PDB file of C-alpha atoms and ligand atoms in Angstrom:
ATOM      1  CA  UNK A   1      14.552   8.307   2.568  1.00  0.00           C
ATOM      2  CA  UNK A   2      10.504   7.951   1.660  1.00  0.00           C
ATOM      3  CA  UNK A   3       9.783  11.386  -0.013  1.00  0.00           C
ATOM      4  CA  UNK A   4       7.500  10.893  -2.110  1.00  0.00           C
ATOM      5  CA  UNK A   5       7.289  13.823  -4.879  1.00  0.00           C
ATOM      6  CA  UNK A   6       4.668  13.755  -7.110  1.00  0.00           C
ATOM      7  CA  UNK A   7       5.219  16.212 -10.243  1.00  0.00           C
ATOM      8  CA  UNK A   8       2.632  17.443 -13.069  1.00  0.00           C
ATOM      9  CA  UNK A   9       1.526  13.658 -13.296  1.00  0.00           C
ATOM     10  CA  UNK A  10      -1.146  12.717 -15.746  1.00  0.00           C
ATOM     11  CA  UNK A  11      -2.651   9.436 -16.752  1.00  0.00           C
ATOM     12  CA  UNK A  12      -4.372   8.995 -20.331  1.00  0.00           C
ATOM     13  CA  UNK A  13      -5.289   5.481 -20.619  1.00  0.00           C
ATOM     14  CA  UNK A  14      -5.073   3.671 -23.890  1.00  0.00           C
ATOM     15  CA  UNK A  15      -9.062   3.990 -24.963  1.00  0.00           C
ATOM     16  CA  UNK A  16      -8.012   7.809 -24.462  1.00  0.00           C
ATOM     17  CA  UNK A  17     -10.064   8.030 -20.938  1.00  0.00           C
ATOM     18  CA  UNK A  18      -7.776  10.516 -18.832  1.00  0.00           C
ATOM     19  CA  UNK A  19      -7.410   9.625 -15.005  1.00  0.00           C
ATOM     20  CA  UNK A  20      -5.531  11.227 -13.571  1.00  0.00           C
ATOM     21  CA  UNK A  21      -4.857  15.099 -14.270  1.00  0.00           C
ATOM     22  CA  UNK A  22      -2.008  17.097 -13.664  1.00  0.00           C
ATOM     23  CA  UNK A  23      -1.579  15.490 -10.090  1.00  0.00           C
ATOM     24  CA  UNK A  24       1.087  17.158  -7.527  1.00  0.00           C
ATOM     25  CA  UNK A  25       1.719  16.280  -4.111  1.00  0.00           C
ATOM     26  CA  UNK A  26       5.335  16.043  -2.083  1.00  0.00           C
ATOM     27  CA  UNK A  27       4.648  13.510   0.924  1.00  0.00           C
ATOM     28  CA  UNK A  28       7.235  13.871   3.810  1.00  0.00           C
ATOM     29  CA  UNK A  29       9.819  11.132   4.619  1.00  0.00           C
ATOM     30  CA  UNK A  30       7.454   8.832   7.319  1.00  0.00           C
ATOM     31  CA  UNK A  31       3.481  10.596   6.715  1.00  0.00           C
ATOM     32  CA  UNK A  32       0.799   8.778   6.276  1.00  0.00           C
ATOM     33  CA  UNK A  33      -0.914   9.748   3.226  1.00  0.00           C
ATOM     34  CA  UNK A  34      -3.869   8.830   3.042  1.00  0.00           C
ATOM     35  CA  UNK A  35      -6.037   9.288  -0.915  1.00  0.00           C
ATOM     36  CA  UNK A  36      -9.996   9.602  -0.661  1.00  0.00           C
ATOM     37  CA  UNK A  37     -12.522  10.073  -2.641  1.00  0.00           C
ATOM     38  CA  UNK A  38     -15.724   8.610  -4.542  1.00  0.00           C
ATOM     39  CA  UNK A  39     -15.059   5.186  -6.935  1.00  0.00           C
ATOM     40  CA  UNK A  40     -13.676   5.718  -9.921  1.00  0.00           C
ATOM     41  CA  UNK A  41     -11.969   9.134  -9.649  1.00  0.00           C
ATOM     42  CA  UNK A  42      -8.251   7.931 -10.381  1.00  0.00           C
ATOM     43  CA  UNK A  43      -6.857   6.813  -6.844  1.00  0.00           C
ATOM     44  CA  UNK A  44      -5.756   3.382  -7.717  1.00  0.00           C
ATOM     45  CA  UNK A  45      -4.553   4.566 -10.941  1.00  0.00           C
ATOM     46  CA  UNK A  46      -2.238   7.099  -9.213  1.00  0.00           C
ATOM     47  CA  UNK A  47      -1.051   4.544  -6.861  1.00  0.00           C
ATOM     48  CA  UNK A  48      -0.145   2.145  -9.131  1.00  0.00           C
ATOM     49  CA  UNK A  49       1.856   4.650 -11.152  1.00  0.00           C
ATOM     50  CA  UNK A  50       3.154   5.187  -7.954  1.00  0.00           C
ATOM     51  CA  UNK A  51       4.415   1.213  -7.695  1.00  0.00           C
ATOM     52  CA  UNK A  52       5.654   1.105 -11.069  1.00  0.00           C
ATOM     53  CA  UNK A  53       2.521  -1.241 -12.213  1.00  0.00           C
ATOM     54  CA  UNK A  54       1.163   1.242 -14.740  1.00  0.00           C
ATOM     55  CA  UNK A  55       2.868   3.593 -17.008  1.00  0.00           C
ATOM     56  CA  UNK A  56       3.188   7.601 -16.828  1.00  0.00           C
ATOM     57  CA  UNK A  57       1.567   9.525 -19.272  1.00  0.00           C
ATOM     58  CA  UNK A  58       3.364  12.754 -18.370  1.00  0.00           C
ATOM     59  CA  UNK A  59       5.240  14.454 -15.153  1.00  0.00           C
ATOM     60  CA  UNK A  60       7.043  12.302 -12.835  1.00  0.00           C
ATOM     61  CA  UNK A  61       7.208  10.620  -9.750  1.00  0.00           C
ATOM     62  CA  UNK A  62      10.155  10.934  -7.181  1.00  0.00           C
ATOM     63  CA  UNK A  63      10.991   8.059  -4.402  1.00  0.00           C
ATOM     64  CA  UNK A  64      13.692   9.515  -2.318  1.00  0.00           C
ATOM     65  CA  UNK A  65      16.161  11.503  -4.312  1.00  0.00           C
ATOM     66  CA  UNK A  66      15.305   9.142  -7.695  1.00  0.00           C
ATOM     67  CA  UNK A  67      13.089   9.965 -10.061  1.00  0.00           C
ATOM     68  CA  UNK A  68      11.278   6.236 -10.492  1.00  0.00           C
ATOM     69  CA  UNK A  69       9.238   6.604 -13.607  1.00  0.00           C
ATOM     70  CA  UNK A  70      11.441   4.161 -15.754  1.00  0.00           C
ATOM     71  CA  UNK A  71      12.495   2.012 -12.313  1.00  0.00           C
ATOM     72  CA  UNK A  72      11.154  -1.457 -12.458  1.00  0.00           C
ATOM     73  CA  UNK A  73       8.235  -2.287  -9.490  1.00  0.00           C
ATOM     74  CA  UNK A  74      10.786  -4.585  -8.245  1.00  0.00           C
ATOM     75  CA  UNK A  75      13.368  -2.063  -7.696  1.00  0.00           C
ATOM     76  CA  UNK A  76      11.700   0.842  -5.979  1.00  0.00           C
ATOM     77  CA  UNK A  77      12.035   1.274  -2.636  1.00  0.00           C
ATOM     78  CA  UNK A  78       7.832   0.616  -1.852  1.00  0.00           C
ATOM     79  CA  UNK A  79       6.040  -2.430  -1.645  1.00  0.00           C
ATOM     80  CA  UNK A  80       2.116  -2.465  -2.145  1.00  0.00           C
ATOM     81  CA  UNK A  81      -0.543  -4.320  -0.559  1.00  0.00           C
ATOM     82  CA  UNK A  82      -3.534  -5.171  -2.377  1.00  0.00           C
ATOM     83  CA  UNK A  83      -7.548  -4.961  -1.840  1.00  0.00           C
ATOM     84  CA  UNK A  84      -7.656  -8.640  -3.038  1.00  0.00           C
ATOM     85  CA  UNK A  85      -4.530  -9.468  -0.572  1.00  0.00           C
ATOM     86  CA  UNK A  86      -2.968 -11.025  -4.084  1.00  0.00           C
ATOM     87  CA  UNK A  87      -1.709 -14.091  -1.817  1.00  0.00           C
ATOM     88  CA  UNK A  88      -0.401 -16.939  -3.983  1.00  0.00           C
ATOM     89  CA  UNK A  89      -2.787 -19.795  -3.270  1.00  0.00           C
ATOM     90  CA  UNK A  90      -0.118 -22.726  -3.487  1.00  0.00           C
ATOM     91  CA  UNK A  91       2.237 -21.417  -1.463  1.00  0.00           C
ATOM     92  CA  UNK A  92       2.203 -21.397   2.288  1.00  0.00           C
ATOM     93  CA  UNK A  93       2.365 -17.761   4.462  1.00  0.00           C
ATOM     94  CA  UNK A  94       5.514 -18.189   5.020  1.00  0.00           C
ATOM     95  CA  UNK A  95       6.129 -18.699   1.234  1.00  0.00           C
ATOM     96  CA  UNK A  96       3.910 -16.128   0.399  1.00  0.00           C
ATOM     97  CA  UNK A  97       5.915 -13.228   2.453  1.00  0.00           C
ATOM     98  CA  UNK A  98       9.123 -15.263   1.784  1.00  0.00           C
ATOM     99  CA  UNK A  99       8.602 -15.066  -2.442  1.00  0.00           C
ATOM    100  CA  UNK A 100       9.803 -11.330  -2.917  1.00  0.00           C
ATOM    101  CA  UNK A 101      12.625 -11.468  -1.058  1.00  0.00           C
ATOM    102  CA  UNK A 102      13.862 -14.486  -2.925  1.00  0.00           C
ATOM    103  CA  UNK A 103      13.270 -13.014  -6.106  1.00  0.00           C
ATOM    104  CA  UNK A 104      15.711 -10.366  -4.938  1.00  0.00           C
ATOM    105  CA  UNK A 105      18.220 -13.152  -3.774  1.00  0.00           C
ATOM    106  CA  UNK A 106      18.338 -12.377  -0.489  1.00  0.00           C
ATOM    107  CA  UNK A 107      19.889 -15.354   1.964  1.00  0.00           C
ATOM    108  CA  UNK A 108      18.001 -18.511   3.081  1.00  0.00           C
ATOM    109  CA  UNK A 109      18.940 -16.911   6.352  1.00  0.00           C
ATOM    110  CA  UNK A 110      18.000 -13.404   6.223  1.00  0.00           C
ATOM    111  CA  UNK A 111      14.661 -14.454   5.016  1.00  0.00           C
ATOM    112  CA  UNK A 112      14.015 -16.615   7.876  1.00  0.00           C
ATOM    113  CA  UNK A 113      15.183 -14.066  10.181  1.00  0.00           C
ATOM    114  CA  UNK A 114      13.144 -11.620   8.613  1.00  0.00           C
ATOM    115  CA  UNK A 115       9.853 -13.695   8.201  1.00  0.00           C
ATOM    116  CA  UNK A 116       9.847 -14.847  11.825  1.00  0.00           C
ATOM    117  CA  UNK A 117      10.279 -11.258  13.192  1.00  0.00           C
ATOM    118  CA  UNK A 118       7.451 -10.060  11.100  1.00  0.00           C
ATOM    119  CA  UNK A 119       5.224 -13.270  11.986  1.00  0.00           C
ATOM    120  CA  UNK A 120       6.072 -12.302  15.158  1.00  0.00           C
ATOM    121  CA  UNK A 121       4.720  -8.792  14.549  1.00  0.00           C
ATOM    122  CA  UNK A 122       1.595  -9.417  13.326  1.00  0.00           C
ATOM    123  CA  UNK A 123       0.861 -12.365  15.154  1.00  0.00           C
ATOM    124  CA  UNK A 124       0.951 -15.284  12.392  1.00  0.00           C
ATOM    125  CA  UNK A 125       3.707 -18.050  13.955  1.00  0.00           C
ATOM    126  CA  UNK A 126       1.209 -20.011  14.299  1.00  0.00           C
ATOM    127  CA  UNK A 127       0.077 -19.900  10.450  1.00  0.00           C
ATOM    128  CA  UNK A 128       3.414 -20.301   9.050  1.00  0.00           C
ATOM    129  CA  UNK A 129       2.214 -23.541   7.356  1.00  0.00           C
ATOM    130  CA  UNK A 130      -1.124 -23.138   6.588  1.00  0.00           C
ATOM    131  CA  UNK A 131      -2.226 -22.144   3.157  1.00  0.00           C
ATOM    132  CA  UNK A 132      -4.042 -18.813   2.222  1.00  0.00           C
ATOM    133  CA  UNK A 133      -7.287 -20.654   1.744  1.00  0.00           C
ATOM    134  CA  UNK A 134      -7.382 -22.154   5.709  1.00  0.00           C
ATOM    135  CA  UNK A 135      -6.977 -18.642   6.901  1.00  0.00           C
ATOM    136  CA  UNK A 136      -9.628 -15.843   7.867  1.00  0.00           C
ATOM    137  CA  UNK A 137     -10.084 -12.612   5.796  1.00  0.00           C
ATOM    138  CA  UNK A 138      -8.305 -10.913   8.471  1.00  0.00           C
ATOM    139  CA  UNK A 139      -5.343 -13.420   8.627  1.00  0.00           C
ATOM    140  CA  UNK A 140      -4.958 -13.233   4.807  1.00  0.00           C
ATOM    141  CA  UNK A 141      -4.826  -9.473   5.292  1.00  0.00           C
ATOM    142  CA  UNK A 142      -2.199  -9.512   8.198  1.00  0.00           C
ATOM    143  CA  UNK A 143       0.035 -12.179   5.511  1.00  0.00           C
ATOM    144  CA  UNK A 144      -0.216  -9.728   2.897  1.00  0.00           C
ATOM    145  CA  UNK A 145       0.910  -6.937   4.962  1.00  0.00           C
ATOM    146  CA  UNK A 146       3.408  -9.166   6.400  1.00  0.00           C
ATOM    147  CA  UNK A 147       4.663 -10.081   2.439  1.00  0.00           C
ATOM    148  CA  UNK A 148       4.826  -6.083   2.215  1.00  0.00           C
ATOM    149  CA  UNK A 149       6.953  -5.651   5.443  1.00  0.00           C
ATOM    150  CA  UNK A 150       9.513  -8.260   5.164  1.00  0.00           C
ATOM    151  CA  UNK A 151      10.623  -6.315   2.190  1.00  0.00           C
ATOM    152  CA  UNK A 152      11.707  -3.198   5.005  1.00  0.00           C
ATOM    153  CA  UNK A 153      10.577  -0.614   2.001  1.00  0.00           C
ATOM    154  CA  UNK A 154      10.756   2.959   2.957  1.00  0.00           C
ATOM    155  CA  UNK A 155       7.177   3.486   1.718  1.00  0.00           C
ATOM    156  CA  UNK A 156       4.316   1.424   1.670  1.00  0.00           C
ATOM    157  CA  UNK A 157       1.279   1.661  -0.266  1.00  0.00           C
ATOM    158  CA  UNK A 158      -1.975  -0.027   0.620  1.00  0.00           C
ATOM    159  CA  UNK A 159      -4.769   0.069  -2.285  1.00  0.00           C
ATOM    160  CA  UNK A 160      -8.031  -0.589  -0.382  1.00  0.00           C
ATOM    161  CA  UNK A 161      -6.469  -3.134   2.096  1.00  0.00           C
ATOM    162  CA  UNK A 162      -9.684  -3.178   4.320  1.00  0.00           C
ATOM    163  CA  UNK A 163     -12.391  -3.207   2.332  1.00  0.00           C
ATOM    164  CA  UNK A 164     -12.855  -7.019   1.851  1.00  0.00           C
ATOM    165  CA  UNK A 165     -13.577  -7.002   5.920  1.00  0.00           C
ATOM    166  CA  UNK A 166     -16.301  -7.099   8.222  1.00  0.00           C
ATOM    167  CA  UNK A 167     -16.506  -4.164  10.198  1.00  0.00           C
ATOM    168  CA  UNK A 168     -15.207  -4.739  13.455  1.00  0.00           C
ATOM    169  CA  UNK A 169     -12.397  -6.651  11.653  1.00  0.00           C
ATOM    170  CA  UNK A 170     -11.739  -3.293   9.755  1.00  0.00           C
ATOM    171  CA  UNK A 171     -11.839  -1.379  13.209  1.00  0.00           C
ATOM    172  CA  UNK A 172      -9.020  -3.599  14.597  1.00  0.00           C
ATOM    173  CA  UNK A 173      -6.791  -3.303  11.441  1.00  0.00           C
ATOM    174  CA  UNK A 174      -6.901   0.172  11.703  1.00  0.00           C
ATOM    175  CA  UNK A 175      -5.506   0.071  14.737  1.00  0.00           C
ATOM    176  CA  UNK A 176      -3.092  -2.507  13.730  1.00  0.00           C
ATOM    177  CA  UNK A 177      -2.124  -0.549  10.340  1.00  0.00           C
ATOM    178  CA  UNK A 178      -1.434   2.692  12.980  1.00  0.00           C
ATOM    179  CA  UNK A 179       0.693   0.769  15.170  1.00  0.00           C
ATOM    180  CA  UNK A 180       2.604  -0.484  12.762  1.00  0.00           C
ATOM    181  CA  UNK A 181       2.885   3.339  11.279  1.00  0.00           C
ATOM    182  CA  UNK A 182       4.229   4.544  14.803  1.00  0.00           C
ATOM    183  CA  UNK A 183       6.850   1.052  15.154  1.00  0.00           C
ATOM    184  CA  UNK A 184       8.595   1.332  11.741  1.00  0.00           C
ATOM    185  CA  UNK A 185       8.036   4.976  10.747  1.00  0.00           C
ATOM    186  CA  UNK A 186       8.154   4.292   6.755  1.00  0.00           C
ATOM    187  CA  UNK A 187       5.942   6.405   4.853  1.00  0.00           C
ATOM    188  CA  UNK A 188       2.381   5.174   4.344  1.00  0.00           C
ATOM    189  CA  UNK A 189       0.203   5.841   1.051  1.00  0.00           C
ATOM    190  CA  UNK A 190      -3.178   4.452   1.714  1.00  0.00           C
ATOM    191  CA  UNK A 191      -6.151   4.555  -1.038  1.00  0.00           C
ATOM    192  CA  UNK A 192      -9.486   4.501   0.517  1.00  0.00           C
ATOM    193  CA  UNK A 193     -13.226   5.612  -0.545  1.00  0.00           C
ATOM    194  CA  UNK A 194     -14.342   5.711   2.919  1.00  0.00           C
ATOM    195  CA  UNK A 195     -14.013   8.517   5.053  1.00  0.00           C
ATOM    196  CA  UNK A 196     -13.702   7.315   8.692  1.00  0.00           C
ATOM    197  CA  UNK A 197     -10.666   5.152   7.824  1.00  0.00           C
ATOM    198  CA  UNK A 198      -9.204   8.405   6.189  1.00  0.00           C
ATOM    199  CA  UNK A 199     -10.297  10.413   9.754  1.00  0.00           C
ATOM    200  CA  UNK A 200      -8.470   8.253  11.720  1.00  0.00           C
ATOM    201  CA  UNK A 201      -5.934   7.273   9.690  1.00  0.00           C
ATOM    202  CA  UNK A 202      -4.247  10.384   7.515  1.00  0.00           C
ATOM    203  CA  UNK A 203      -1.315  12.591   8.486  1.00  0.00           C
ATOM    204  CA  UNK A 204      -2.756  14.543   5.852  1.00  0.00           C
ATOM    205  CA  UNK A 205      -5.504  13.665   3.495  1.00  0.00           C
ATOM    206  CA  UNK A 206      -5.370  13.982  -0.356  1.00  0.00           C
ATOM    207  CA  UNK A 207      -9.126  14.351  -1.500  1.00  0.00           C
ATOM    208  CA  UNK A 208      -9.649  13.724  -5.335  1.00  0.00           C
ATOM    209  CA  UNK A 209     -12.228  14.329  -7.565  1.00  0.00           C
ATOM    210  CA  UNK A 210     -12.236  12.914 -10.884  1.00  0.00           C
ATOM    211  CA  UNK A 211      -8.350  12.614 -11.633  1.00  0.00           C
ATOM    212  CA  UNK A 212      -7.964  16.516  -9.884  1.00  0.00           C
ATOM    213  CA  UNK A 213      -6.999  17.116  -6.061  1.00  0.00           C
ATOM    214  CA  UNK A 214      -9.550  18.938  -4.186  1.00  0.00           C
ATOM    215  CA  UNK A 215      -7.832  19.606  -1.202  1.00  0.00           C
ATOM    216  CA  UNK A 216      -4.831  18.275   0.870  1.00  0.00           C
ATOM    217  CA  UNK A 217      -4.903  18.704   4.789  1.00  0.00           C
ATOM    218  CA  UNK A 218      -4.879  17.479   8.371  1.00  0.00           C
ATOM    219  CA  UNK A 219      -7.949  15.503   9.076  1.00  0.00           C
ATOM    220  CA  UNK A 220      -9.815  18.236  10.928  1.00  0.00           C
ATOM    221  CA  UNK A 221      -9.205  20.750   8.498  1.00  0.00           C
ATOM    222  CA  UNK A 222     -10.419  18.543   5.429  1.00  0.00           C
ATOM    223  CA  UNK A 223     -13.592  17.219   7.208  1.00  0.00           C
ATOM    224  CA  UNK A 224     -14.829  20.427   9.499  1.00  0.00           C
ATOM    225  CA  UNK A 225     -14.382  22.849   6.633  1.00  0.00           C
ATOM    226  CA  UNK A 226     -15.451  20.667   3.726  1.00  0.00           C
TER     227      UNK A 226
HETATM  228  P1  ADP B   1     -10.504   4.605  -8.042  1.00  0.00           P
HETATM  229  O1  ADP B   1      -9.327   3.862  -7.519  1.00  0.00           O
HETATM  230  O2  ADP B   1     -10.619   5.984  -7.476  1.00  0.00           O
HETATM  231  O3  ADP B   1     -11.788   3.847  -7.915  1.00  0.00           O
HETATM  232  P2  ADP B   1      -9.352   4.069 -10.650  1.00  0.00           P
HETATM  233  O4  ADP B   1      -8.017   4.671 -10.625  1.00  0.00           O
HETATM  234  O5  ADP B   1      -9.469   2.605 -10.444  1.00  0.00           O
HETATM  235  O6  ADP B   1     -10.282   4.854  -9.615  1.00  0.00           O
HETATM  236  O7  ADP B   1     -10.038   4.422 -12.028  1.00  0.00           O
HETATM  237  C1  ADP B   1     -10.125   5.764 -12.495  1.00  0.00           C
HETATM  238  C2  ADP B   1     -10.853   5.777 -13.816  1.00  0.00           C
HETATM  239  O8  ADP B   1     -10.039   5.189 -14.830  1.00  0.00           O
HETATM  240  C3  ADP B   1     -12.158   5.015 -13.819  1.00  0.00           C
HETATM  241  O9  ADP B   1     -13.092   5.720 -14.579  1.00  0.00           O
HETATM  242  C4  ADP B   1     -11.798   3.697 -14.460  1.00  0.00           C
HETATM  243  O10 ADP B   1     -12.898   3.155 -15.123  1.00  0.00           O
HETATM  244  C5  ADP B   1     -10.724   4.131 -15.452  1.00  0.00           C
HETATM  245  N1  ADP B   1      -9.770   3.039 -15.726  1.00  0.00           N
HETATM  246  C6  ADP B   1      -9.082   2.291 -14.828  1.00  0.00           C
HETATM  247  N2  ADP B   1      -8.287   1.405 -15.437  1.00  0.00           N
HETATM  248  C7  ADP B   1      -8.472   1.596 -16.774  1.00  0.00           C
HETATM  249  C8  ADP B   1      -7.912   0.991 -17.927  1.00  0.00           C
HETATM  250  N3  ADP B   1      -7.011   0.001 -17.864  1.00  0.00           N
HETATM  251  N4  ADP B   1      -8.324   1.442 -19.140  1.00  0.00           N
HETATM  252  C9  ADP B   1      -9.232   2.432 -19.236  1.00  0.00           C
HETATM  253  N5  ADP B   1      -9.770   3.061 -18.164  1.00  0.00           N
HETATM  254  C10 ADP B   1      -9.413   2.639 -16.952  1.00  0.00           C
HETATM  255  P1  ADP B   2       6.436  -8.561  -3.850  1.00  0.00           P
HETATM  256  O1  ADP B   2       6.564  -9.337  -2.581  1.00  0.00           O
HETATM  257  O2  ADP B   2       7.597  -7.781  -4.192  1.00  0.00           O
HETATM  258  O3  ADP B   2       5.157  -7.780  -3.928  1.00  0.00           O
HETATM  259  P2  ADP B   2       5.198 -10.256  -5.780  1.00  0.00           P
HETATM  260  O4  ADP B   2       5.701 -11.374  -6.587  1.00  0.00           O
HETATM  261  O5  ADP B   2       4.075 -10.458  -4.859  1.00  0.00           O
HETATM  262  O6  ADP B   2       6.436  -9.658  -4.987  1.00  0.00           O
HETATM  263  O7  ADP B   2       4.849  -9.096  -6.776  1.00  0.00           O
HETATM  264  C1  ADP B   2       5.715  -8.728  -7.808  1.00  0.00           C
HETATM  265  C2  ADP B   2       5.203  -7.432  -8.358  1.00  0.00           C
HETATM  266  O8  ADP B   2       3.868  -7.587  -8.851  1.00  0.00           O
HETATM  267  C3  ADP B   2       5.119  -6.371  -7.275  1.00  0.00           C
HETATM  268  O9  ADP B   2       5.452  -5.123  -7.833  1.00  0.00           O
HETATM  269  C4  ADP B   2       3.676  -6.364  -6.840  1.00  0.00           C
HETATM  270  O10 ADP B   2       3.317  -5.081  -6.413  1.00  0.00           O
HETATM  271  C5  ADP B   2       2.953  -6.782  -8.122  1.00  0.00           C
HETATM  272  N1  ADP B   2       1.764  -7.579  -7.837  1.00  0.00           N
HETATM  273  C6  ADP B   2       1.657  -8.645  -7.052  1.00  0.00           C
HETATM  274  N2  ADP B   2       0.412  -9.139  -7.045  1.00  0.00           N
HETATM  275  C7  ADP B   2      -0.308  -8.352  -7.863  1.00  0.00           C
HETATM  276  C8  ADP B   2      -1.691  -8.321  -8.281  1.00  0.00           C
HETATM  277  N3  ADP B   2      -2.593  -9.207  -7.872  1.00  0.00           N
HETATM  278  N4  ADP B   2      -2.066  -7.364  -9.133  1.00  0.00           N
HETATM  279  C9  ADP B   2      -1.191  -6.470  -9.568  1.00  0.00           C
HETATM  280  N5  ADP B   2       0.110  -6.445  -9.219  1.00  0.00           N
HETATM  281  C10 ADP B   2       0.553  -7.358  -8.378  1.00  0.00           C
END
């Protein structure tokens, strides 16, 4: 299951700067979450403590029926895609969504069954070969979701995914990212600062305000009664 229960969570970085404050939020097995709000007020930090890839300063964070805060990235049922795609640059696509499933010692053959049906997904069978560096912004983005959904996590989390886009590139991911919400059902966490993409693309929207929630709600409730 993708519950995601966020309890009493703060973040105090090491210079002493807090982050994130006394953060609670359950997210249903299958929403789409989406975070918003202005740069700097503690979104990526709360989805990275979230993936495992920073440390809990108090409270604790619940994937499924486990509480995760001392569970390795690599062993939580999420897997994250990044603003900067994170692609490894030597390695082909199909390397590049093959690498995490090898670390976890899956089969030759599950991964190839696994990679192909995803390629097929998102379109890439074509670009099995090619490196990151030969593909479009948008291609690089579709690899690095694929690299997130060969994995079959029960919750994703996407930290900006879009932003590196040209608009009407960003207009068709959305789409993409939705149709892929509706196919697979997992539960999406998605950090944005921009508001349309959190309009069209919430279950619910989280707004925070320097490390604090502001509000949770449907879209129209957030945005006609701000
Ligand atoms: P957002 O994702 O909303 O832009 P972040 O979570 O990246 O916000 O950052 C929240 C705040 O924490 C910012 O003020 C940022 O400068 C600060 N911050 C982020 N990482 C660190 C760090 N490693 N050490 C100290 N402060 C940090
Ligand atoms: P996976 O396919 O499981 O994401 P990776 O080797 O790509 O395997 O990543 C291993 C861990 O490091 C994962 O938890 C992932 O979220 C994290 N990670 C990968 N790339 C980056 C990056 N550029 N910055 C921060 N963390 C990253």
């Amino acid at each position: 299951m993708g519950n995601v229960a966020v309890n009493g969570v703060s973040k105090q970085y090491d210079n002493g700067y807090v982050a994130v404050k006394d953060f609670n939020l359950n997210i249903a097995d299958g929403e789409f979450m989406v975070l918003v709000g202005p740069s700097g007020c503690g979104k990526s930090t709360m989805l990275r403590m979230i993936a495992g890839l920073e440390e809990i300063t108090s409270g604790t964070i619940g994937i499924g029926e486990r509480v995760v805060n001392d569970v390795l990235p690599k062993d939580r049922d999420i897997a994250m895609v990044f603003q900067n795609y994170a692609l490894y640059p030597h390695m082909s696509v199909a390397e590049n969504m093959a690498f995490g499933l090898k670390l976890r010692k899956f089969t030759k053959i599950e991964i190839n069954r696994r990679v192909d049906a995803v390629a097929k997904i998102l379109g890439l069978e074509l670009l099995l070969k090619r490196k990151p560096k030969a593909l479009s912004g948008g291609q690089r983005q579709r690899v690095a979701m694929g690299r997130a959904m060969v994995r079959e996590p029960s919750v994703f989390l996407f930290d900006e995914p879009l932003s590196n886009l040209d608009a009407k590139m960003r207009v068709e991911m959305r789409k993409e990212i939705l149709r892929l919400h509706r196919r697979i059902s997992a539960t999406m966490i998605y950090v944005t600062h921009d508001q349309v993409e959190a309009m069209t693309l919430g279950d619910r929207i989280c707004v925070m305000n320097e490390g604090a929630i502001e509000q949770v709600g449907v879209p129209t409730a957030i945005f006609e009664h701000p």
